[in-house]
Short mmCIF file of C-alpha atoms in Angstrom, two decimals:
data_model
loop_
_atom_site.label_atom_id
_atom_site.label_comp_id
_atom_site.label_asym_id
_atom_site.label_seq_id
_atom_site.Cartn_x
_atom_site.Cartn_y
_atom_site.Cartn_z
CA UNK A 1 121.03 183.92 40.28
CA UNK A 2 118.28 181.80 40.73
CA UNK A 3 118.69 178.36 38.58
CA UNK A 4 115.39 178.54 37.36
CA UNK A 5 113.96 181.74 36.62
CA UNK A 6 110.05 182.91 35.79
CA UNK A 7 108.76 185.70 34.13
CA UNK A 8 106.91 187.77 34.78
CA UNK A 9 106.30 187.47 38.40
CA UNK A 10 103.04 188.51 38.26
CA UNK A 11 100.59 188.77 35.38
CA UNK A 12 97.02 190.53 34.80
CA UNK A 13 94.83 189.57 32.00
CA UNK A 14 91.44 189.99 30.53
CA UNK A 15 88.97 187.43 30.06
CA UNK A 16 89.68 185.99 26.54
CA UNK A 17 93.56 186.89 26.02
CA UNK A 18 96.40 184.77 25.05
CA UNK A 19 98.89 184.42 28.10
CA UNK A 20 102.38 183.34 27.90
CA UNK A 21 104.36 182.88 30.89
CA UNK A 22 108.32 182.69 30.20
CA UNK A 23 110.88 180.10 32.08
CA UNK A 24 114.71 180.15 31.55
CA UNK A 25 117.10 177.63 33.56
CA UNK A 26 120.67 177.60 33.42
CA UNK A 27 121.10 173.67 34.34
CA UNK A 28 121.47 170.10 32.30
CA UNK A 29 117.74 168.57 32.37
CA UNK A 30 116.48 165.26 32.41
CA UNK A 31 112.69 167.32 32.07
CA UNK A 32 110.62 170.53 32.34
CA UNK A 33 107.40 170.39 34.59
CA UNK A 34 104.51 173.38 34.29
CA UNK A 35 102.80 173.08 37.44
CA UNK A 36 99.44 174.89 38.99
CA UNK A 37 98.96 175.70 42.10
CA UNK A 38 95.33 177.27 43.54
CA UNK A 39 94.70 179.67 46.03
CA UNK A 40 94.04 176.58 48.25
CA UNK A 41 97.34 175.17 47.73
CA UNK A 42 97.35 172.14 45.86
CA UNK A 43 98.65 171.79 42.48
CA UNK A 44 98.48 169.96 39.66
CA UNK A 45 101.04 169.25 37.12
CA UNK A 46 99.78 170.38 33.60
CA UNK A 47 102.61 169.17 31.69
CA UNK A 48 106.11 167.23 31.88
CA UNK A 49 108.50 167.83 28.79
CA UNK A 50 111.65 166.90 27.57
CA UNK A 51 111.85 168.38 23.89
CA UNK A 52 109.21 170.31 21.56
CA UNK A 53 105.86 170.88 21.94
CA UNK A 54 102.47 169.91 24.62
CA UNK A 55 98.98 171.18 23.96
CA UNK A 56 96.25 169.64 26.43
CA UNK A 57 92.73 171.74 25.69
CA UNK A 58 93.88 176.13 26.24
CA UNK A 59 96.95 175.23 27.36
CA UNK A 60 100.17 174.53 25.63
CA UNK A 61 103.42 174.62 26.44
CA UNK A 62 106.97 174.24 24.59
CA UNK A 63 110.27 173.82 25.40
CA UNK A 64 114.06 174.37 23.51
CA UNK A 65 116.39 172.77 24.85
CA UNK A 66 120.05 174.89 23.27
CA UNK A 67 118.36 177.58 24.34
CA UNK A 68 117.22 176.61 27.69
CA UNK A 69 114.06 178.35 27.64
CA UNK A 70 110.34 176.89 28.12
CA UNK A 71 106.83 179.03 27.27
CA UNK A 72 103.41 178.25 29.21
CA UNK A 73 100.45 179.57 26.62
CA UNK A 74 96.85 180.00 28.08
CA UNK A 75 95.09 180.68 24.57
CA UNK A 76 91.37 182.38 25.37
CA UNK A 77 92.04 183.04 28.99
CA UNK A 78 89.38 182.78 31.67
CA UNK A 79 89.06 183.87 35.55
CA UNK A 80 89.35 179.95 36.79
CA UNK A 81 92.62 179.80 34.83
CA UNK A 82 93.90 182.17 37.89
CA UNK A 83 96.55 180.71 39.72
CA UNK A 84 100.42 180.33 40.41
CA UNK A 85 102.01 178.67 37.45
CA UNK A 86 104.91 177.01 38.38
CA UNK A 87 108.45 175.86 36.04
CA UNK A 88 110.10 173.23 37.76
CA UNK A 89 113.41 171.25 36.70
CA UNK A 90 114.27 167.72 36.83
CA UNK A 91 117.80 168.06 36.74
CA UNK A 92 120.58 165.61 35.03
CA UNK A 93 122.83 165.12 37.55
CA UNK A 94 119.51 164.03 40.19
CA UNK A 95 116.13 163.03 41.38
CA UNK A 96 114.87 166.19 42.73
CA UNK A 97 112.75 168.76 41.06
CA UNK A 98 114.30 172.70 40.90
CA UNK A 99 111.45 175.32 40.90
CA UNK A 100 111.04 178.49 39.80
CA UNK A 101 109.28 181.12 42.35
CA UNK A 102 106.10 180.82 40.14
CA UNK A 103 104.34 183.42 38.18
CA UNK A 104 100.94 184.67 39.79
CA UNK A 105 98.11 184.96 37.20
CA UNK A 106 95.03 186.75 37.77
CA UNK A 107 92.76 186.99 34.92
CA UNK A 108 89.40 189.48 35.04
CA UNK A 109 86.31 189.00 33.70
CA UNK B 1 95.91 159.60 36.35
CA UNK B 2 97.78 159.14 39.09
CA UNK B 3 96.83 160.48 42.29
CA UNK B 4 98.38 161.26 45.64
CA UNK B 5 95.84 161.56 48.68
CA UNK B 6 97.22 163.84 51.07
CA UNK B 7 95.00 164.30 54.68
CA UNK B 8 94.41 165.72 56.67
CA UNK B 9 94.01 169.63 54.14
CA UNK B 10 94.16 171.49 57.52
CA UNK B 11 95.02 171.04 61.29
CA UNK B 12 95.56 173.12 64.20
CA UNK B 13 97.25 171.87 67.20
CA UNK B 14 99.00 173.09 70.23
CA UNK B 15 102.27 174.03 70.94
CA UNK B 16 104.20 170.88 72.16
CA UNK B 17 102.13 168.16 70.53
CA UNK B 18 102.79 166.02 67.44
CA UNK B 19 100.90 166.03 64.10
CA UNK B 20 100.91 163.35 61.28
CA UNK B 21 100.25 164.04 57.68
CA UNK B 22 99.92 161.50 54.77
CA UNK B 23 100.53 161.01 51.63
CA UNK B 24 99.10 157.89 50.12
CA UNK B 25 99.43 156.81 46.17
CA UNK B 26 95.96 155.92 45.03
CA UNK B 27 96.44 153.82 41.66
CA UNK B 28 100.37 153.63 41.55
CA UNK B 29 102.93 152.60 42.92
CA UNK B 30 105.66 155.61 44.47
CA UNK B 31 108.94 154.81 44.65
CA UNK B 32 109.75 157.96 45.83
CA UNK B 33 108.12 160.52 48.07
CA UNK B 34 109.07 163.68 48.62
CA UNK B 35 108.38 166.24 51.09
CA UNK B 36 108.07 170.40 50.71
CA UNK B 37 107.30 173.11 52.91
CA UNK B 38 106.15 176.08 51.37
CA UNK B 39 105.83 179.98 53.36
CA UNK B 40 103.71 182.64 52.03
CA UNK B 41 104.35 183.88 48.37
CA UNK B 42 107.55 181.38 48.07
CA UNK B 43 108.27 178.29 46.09
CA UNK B 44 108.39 174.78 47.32
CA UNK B 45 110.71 174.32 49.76
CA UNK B 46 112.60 169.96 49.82
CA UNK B 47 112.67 169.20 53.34
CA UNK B 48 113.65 165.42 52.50
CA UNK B 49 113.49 162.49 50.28
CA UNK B 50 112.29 158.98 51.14
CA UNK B 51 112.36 155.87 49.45
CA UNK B 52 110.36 152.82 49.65
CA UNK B 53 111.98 150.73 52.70
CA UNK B 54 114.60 152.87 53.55
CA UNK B 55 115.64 156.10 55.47
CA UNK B 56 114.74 159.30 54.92
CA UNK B 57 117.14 161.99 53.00
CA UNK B 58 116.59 165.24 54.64
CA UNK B 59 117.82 168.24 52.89
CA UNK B 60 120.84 170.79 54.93
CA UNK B 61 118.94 172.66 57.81
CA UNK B 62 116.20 169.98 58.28
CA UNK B 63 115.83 168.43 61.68
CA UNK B 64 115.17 164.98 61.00
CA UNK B 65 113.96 164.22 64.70
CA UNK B 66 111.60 167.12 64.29
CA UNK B 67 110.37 166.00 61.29
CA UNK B 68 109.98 162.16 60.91
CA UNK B 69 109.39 160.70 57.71
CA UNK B 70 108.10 156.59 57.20
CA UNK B 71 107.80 155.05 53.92
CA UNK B 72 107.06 151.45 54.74
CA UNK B 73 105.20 151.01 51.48
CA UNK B 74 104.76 151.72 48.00
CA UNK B 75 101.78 153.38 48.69
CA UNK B 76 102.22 155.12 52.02
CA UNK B 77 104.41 158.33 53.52
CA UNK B 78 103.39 159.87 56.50
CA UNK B 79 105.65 163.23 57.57
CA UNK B 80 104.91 163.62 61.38
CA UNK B 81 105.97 167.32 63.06
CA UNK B 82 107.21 166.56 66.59
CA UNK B 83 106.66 168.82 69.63
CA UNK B 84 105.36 171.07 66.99
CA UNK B 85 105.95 174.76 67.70
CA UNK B 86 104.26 178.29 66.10
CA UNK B 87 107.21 178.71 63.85
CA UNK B 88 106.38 174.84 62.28
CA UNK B 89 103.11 176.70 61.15
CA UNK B 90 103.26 176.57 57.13
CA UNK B 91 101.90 174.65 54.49
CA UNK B 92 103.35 171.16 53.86
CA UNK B 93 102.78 169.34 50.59
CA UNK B 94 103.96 165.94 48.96
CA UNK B 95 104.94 164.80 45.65
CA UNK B 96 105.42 160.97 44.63
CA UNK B 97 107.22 159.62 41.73
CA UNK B 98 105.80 156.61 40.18
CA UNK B 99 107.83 153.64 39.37
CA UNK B 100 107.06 153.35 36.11
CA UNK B 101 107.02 156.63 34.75
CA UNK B 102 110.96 158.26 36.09
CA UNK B 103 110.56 161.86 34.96
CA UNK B 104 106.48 162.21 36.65
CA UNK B 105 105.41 163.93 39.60
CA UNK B 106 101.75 163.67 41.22
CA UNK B 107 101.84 166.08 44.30
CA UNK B 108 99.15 166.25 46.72
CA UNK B 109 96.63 168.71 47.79
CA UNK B 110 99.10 169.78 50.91
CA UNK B 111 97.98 170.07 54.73
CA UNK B 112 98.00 173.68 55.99
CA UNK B 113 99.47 173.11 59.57
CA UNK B 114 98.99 175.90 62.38
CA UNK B 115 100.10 175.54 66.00
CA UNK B 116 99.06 177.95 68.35
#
């Protein structure tokens, strides 16, 4: 079992719906990256949490920590929002980020 | 924001010869750089961990004379792939951590490396 796990693997939307892409770990954090990676291969980091509740413009994303579970929303979805979303973990006990095998979102006009 | 400059976004090279790619903090200073490999419909793969001034930490199953790592700044890594081979052929990216902010990440755009 993976320690950080995405769902669903891969996702097809719409233009205009509300996305939510799931992450569960199973590991002490220190923080919870969403990341975004483009068919070219670079990727940005949307958002870094460590307790509640992001929103930056369509996007938010929220986090519980007793549960261990994080949601990435897309509210109003449109085709540039298609990419690989990505959950990554800072753990406690280190420095290096644990990632999730990412969550491929296409979204139609 | 921050960003990392990664170049070069793609090279090809032959078999046997050695490639350099960096990573260079624009507008902060990186403490840490780290260093992924990622295949074809996989996550991000640690190869290795360098500080500022220091050695490299390469991760189990990492050749560390195949892949050298230099972080003589704050501002500059540079992962070099020696007498690269076909099977060295993925898509290598970086991510920096900056000094003053423990828990952030700014990756770069990653180098697509091919050796035929």
């Amino acid at each position: 079992k993976n320690e950080v796990e995405q769902s669903p693997q891969n996702l097809t939307a719409q233009e205009g719906e509300f996305i939510t892409i799931n992450c569960s770990y199973s590991v002490g954090i220190s923080a919870l990256h969403w990341l975004q990676q483009h068919p070219g291969g670079g990727i940005v980091s949307l958002f870094m949490l460590s307790s509640g509740k992001k929103k930056h413009g369509r996007l938010i994303a929220t986090i519980n920590i007793q549960e261990k579970h994080s949601s990435l929303h897309i509210t109003a979805s449109h085709p540039r929002d298609s990419a690989v979303y990505i959950c990554a973990v800072l753990e406690t006990s280190g420095s290096r980020l644990t990632f999730g095998e990412g969550t491929q979102l296409t979204v139609n006009p | 924001g921050a960003v990392v400059s990664q170049h070069p976004s793609r090279v090809i090279c032959k078999s046997g010869t050695s490639v350099k790619i960096e990573c260079r903090s624009l507008d902060f200073q990186a403490t840490t750089m780290f260093w992924y490999r990622q295949f074809p419909k996989q996550s991000l793969m640690l190869m290795a961990t360098s500080n500022e001034g220091s050695k490299a930490t390469y991760e189990q199953g990492v050749e560390k004379d195949k892949f050298l790592i230099n972080h003589a700044s704050l501002t500059l890594s540079t992962l070099t792939v020696t007498s690269a081979h076909p099977e060295d052929s993925s898509f290598y990216i970086c991510s920096a951590r900056d000094r003053r902010e423990f828990y952030g990440y700014t990756f770069g755009s990653g180098t697509r490396l091919t050796v035929v």
